[in-house]
PDB file of C-alpha atoms in Angstrom:
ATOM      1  CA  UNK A 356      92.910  99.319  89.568  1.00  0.00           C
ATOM      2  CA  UNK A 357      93.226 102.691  88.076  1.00  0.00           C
ATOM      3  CA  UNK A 358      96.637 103.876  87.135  1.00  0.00           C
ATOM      4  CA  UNK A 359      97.614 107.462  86.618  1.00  0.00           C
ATOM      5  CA  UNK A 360     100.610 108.768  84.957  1.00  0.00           C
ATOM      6  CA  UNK A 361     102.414 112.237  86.561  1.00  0.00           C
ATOM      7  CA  UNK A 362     104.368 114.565  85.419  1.00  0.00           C
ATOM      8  CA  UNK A 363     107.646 112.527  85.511  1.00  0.00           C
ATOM      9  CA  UNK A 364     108.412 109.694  83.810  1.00  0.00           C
ATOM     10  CA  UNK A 365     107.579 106.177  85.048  1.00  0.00           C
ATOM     11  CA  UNK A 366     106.407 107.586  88.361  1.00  0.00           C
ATOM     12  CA  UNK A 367     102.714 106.228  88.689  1.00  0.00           C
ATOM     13  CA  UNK A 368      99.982 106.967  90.895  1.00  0.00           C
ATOM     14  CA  UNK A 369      98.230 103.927  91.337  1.00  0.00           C
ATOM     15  CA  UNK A 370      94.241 103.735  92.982  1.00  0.00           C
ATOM     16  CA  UNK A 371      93.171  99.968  93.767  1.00  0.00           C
ATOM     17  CA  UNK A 372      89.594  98.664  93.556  1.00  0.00           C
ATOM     18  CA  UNK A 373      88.308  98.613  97.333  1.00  0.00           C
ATOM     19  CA  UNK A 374      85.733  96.579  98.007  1.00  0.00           C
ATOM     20  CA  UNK A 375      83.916  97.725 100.861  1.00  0.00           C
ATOM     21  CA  UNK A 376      81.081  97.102 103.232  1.00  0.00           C
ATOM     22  CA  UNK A 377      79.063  97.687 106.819  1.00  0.00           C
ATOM     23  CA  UNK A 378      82.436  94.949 107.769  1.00  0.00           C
ATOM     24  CA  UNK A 379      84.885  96.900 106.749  1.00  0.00           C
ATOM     25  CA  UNK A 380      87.054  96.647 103.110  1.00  0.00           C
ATOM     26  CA  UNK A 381      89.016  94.403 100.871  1.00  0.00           C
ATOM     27  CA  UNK A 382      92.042  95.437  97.952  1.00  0.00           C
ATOM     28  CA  UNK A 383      94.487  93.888  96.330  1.00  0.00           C
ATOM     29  CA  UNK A 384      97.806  95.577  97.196  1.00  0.00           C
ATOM     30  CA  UNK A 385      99.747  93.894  95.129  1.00  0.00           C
ATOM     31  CA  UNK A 386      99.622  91.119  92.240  1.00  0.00           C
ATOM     32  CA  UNK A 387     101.963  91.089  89.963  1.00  0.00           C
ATOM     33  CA  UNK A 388     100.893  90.203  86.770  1.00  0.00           C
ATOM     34  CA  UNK A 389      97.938  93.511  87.074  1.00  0.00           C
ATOM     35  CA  UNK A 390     101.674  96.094  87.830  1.00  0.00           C
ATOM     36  CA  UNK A 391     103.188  94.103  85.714  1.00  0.00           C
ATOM     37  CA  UNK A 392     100.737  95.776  82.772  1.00  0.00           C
ATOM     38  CA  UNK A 393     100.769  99.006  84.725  1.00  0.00           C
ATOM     39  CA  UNK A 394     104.609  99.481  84.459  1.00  0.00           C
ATOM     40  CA  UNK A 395     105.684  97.841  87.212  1.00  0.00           C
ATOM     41  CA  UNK A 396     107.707  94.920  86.141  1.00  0.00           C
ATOM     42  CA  UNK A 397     110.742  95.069  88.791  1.00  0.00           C
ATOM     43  CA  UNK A 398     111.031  92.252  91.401  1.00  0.00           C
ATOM     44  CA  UNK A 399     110.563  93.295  94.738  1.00  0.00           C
ATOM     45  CA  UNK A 400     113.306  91.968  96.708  1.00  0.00           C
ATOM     46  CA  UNK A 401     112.105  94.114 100.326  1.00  0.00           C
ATOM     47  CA  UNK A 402     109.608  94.918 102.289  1.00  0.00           C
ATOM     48  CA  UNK A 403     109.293  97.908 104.318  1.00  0.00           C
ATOM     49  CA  UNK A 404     107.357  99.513 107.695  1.00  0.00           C
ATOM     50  CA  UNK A 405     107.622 102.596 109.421  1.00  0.00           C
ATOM     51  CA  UNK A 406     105.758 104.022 112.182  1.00  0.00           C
ATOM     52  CA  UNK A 407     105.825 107.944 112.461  1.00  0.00           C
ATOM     53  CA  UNK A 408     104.075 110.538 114.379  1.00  0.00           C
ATOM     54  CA  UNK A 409     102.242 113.760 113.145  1.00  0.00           C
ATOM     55  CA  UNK A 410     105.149 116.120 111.787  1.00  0.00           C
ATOM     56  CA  UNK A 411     107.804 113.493 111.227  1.00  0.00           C
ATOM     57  CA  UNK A 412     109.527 114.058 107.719  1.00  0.00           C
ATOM     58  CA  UNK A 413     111.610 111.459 106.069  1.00  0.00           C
ATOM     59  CA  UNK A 414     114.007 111.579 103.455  1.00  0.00           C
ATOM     60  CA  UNK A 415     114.216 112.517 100.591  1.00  0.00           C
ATOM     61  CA  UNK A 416     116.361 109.728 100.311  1.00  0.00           C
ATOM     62  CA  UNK A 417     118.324 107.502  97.957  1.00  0.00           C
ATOM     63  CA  UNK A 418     120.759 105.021  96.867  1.00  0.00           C
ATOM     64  CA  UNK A 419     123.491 105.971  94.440  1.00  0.00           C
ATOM     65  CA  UNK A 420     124.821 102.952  93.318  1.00  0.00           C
ATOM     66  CA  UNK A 421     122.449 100.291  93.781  1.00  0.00           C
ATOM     67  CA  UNK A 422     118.754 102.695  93.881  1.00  0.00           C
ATOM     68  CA  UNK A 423     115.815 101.049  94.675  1.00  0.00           C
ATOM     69  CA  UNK A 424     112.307 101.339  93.477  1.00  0.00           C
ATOM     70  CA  UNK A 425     109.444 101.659  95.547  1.00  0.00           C
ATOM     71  CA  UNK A 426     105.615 101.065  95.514  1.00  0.00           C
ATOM     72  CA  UNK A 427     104.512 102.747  98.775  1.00  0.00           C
ATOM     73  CA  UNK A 428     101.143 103.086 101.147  1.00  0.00           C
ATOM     74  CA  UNK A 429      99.969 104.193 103.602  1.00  0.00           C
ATOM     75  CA  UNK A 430      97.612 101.545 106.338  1.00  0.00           C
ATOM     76  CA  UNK A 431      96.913 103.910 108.889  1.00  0.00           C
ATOM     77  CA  UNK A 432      97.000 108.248 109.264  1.00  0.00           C
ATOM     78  CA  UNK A 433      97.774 110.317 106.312  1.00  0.00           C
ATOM     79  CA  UNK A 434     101.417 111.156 104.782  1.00  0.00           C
ATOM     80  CA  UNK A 435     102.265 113.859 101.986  1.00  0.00           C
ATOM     81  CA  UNK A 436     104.637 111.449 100.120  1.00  0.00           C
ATOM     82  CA  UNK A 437     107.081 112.844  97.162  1.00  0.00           C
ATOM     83  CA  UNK A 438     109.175 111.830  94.949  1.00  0.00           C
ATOM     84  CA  UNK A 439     112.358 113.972  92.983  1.00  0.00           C
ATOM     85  CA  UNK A 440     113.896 113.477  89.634  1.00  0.00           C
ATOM     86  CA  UNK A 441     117.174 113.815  90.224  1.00  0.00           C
ATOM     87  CA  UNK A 442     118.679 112.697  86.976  1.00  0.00           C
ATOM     88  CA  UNK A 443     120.625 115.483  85.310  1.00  0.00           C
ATOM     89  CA  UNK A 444     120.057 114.410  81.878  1.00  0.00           C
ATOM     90  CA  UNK A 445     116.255 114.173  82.529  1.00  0.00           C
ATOM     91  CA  UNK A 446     114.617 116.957  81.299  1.00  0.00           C
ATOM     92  CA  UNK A 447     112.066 117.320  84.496  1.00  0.00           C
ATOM     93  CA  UNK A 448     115.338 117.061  86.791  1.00  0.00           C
ATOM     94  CA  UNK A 449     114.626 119.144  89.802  1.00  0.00           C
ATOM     95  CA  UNK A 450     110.979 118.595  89.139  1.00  0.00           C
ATOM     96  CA  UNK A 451     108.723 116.983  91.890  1.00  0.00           C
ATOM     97  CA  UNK A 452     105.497 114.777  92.110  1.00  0.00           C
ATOM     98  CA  UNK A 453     103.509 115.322  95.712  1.00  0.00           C
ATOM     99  CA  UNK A 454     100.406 113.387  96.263  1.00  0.00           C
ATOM    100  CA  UNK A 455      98.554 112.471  99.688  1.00  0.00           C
ATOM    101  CA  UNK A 456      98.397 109.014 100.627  1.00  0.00           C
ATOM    102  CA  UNK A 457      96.589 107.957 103.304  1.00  0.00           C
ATOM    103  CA  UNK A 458      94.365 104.924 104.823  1.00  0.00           C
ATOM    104  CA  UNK A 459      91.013 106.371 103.554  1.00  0.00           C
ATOM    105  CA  UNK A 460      92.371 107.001 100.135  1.00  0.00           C
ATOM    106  CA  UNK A 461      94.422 103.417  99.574  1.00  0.00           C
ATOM    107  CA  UNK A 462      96.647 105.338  96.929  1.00  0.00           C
ATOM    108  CA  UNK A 463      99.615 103.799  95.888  1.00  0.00           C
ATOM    109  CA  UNK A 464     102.750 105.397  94.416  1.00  0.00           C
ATOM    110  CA  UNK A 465     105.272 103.652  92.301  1.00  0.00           C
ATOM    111  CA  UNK A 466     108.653 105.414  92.086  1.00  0.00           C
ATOM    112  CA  UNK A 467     110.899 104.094  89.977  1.00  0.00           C
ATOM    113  CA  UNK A 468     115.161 103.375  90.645  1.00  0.00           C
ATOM    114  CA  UNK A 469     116.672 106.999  90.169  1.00  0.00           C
ATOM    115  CA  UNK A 470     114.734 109.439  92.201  1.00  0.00           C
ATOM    116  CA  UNK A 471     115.077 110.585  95.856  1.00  0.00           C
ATOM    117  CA  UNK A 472     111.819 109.305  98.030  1.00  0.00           C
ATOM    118  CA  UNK A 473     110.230 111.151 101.338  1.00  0.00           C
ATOM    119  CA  UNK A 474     107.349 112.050 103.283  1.00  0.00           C
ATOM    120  CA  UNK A 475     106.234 113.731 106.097  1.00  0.00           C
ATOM    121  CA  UNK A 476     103.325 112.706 108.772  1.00  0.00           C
ATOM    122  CA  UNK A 477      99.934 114.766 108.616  1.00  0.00           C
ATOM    123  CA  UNK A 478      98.048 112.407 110.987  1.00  0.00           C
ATOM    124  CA  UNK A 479      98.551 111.694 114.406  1.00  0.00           C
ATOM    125  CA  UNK A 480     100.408 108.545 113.282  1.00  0.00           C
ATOM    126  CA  UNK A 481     100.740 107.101 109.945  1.00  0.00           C
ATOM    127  CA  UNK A 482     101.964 103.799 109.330  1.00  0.00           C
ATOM    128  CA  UNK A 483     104.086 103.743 105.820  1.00  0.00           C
ATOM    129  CA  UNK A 484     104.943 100.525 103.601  1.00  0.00           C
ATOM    130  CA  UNK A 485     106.770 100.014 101.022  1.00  0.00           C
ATOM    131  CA  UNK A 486     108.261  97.616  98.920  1.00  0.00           C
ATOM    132  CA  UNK A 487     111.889  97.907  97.533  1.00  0.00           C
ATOM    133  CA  UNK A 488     113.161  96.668  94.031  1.00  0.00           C
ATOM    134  CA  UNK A 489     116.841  96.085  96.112  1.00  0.00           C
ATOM    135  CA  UNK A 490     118.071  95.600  98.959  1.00  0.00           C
ATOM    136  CA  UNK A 491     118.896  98.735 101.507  1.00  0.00           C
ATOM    137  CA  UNK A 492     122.713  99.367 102.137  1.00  0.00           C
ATOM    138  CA  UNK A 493     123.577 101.907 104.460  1.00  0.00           C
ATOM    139  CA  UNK A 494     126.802 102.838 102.902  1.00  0.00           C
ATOM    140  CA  UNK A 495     125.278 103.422  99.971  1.00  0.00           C
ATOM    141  CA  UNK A 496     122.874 106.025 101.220  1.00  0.00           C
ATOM    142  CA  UNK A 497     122.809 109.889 100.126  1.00  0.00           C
ATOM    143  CA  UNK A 498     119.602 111.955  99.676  1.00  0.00           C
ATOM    144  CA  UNK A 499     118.507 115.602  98.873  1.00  0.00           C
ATOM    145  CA  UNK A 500     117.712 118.123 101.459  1.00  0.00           C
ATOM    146  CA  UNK A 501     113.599 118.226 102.141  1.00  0.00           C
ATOM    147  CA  UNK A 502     114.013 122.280 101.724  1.00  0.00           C
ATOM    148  CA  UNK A 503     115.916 122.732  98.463  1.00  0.00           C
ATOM    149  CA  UNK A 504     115.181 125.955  97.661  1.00  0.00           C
ATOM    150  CA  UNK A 505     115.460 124.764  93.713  1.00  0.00           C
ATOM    151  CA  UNK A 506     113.177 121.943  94.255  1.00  0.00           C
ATOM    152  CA  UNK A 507     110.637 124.249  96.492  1.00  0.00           C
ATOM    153  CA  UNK A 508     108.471 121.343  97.508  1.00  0.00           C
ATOM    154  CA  UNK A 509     105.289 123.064  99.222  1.00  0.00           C
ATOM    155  CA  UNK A 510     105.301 120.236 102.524  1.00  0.00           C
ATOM    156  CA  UNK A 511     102.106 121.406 104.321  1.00  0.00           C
ATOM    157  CA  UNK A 512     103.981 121.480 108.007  1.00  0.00           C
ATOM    158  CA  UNK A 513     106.466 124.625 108.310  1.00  0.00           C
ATOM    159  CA  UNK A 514     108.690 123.035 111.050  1.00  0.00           C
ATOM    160  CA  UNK A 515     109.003 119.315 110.454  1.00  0.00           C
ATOM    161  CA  UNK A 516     110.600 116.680 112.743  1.00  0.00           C
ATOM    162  CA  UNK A 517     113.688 115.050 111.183  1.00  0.00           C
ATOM    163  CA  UNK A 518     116.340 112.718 112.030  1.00  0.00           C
ATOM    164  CA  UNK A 519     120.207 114.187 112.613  1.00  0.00           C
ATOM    165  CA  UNK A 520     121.411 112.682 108.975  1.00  0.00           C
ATOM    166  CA  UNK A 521     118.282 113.771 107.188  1.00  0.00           C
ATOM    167  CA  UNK A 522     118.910 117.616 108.186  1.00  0.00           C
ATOM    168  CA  UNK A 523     122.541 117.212 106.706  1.00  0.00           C
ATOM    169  CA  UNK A 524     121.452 116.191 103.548  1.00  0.00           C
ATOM    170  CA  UNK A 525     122.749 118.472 100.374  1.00  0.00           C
ATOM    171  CA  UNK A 526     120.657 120.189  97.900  1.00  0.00           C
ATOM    172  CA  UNK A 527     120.333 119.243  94.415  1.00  0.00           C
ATOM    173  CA  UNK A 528     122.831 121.527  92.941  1.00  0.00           C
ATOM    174  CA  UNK A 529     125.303 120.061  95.285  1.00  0.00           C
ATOM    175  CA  UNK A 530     124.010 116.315  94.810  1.00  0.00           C
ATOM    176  CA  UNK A 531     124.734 116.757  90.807  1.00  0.00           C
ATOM    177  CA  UNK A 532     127.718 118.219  91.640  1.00  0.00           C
ATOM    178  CA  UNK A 533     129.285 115.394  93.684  1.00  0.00           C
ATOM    179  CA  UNK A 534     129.504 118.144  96.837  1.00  0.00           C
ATOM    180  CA  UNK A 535     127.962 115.161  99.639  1.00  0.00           C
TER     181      UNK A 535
END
């Protein structure tokens, strides 16, 4: 597998070795001792699947007290997936990594415990896994508002379809400054 390092720290783009024929493919999504080497060395304690249709948007979530990491995919449609630093005493806080994932790419992308997670839904359908370095607890749950004028992520749908908690979400500014 190829592994690519972005612009924030421990947040890895990772490209698996397809193996592909007139029958279709084959790819390892996961084995641990190959992420182990890559940087990936958390247990994995959840697995995750959503189903979403074109111009859903999810997120950007979190977890304050008990944040997961996540190595997500895509097996069907196309997603814009991100991930935020939202550490304060980071120095790329505020900073952002986009990349498409998608069912014809097989991309991966490992985001580490600490930053806020989304995506939105550029196919007709896209069907998103991901696995989760902790468990998910509701209470526990904040995120950071998908248009954060500070964060000025460049999602490529204008008018995006999101869930009644995920358009009360706070910016950054207010996130850091304990405003929820």
């Amino acid at each position: 597998m190829k592994v690519i390092e972005t612009a924030l720290p421990g947040v890895l783009i990772i490209e698996p070795k397809v193996f592909g024929d007139h029958r279709g493919f084959f790819l390892e999504s996961f084995q641990v001792e190959r992420y182990r080497e890559a940087g990936v060395d958390l247990p994995f304690v959840q697995d995750n699947h959503s189903r979403s249709e074109r111009g859903v948007l999810r997120g950007l979530h979190l977890q304050h007290s008990r944040p997961q990491g996540k190595l997500v995919s895509v097996s069907r449609g196309v997603v814009y997936d991100v991930a935020v630093d939202i550490d304060p005493a980071s120095p790329t806080c505020g900073q952002y990594v986009g990349v498409e994932l998608s069912d014809d790419n097989h991309c991966q992308l490992w985001i580490p415990p600490g930053y806020a997670h989304g995506f939105c839904v550029m196919s007709d359908v896209a069907d998103f896994q991901y696995k989760c370095t902790d468990f998910y607890y509701p209470d526990d749950e904040t995120g950071l508002v998908w248009n954060d004028p500070d964060v000025s992520i460049p999602w490529p749908i204008a008018t995006p379809r999101l869930s009644e908690k995920d358009q009360k979400l706070p910016t950054l500014r207010q996130l850091l400054n304990g405003e929820e």
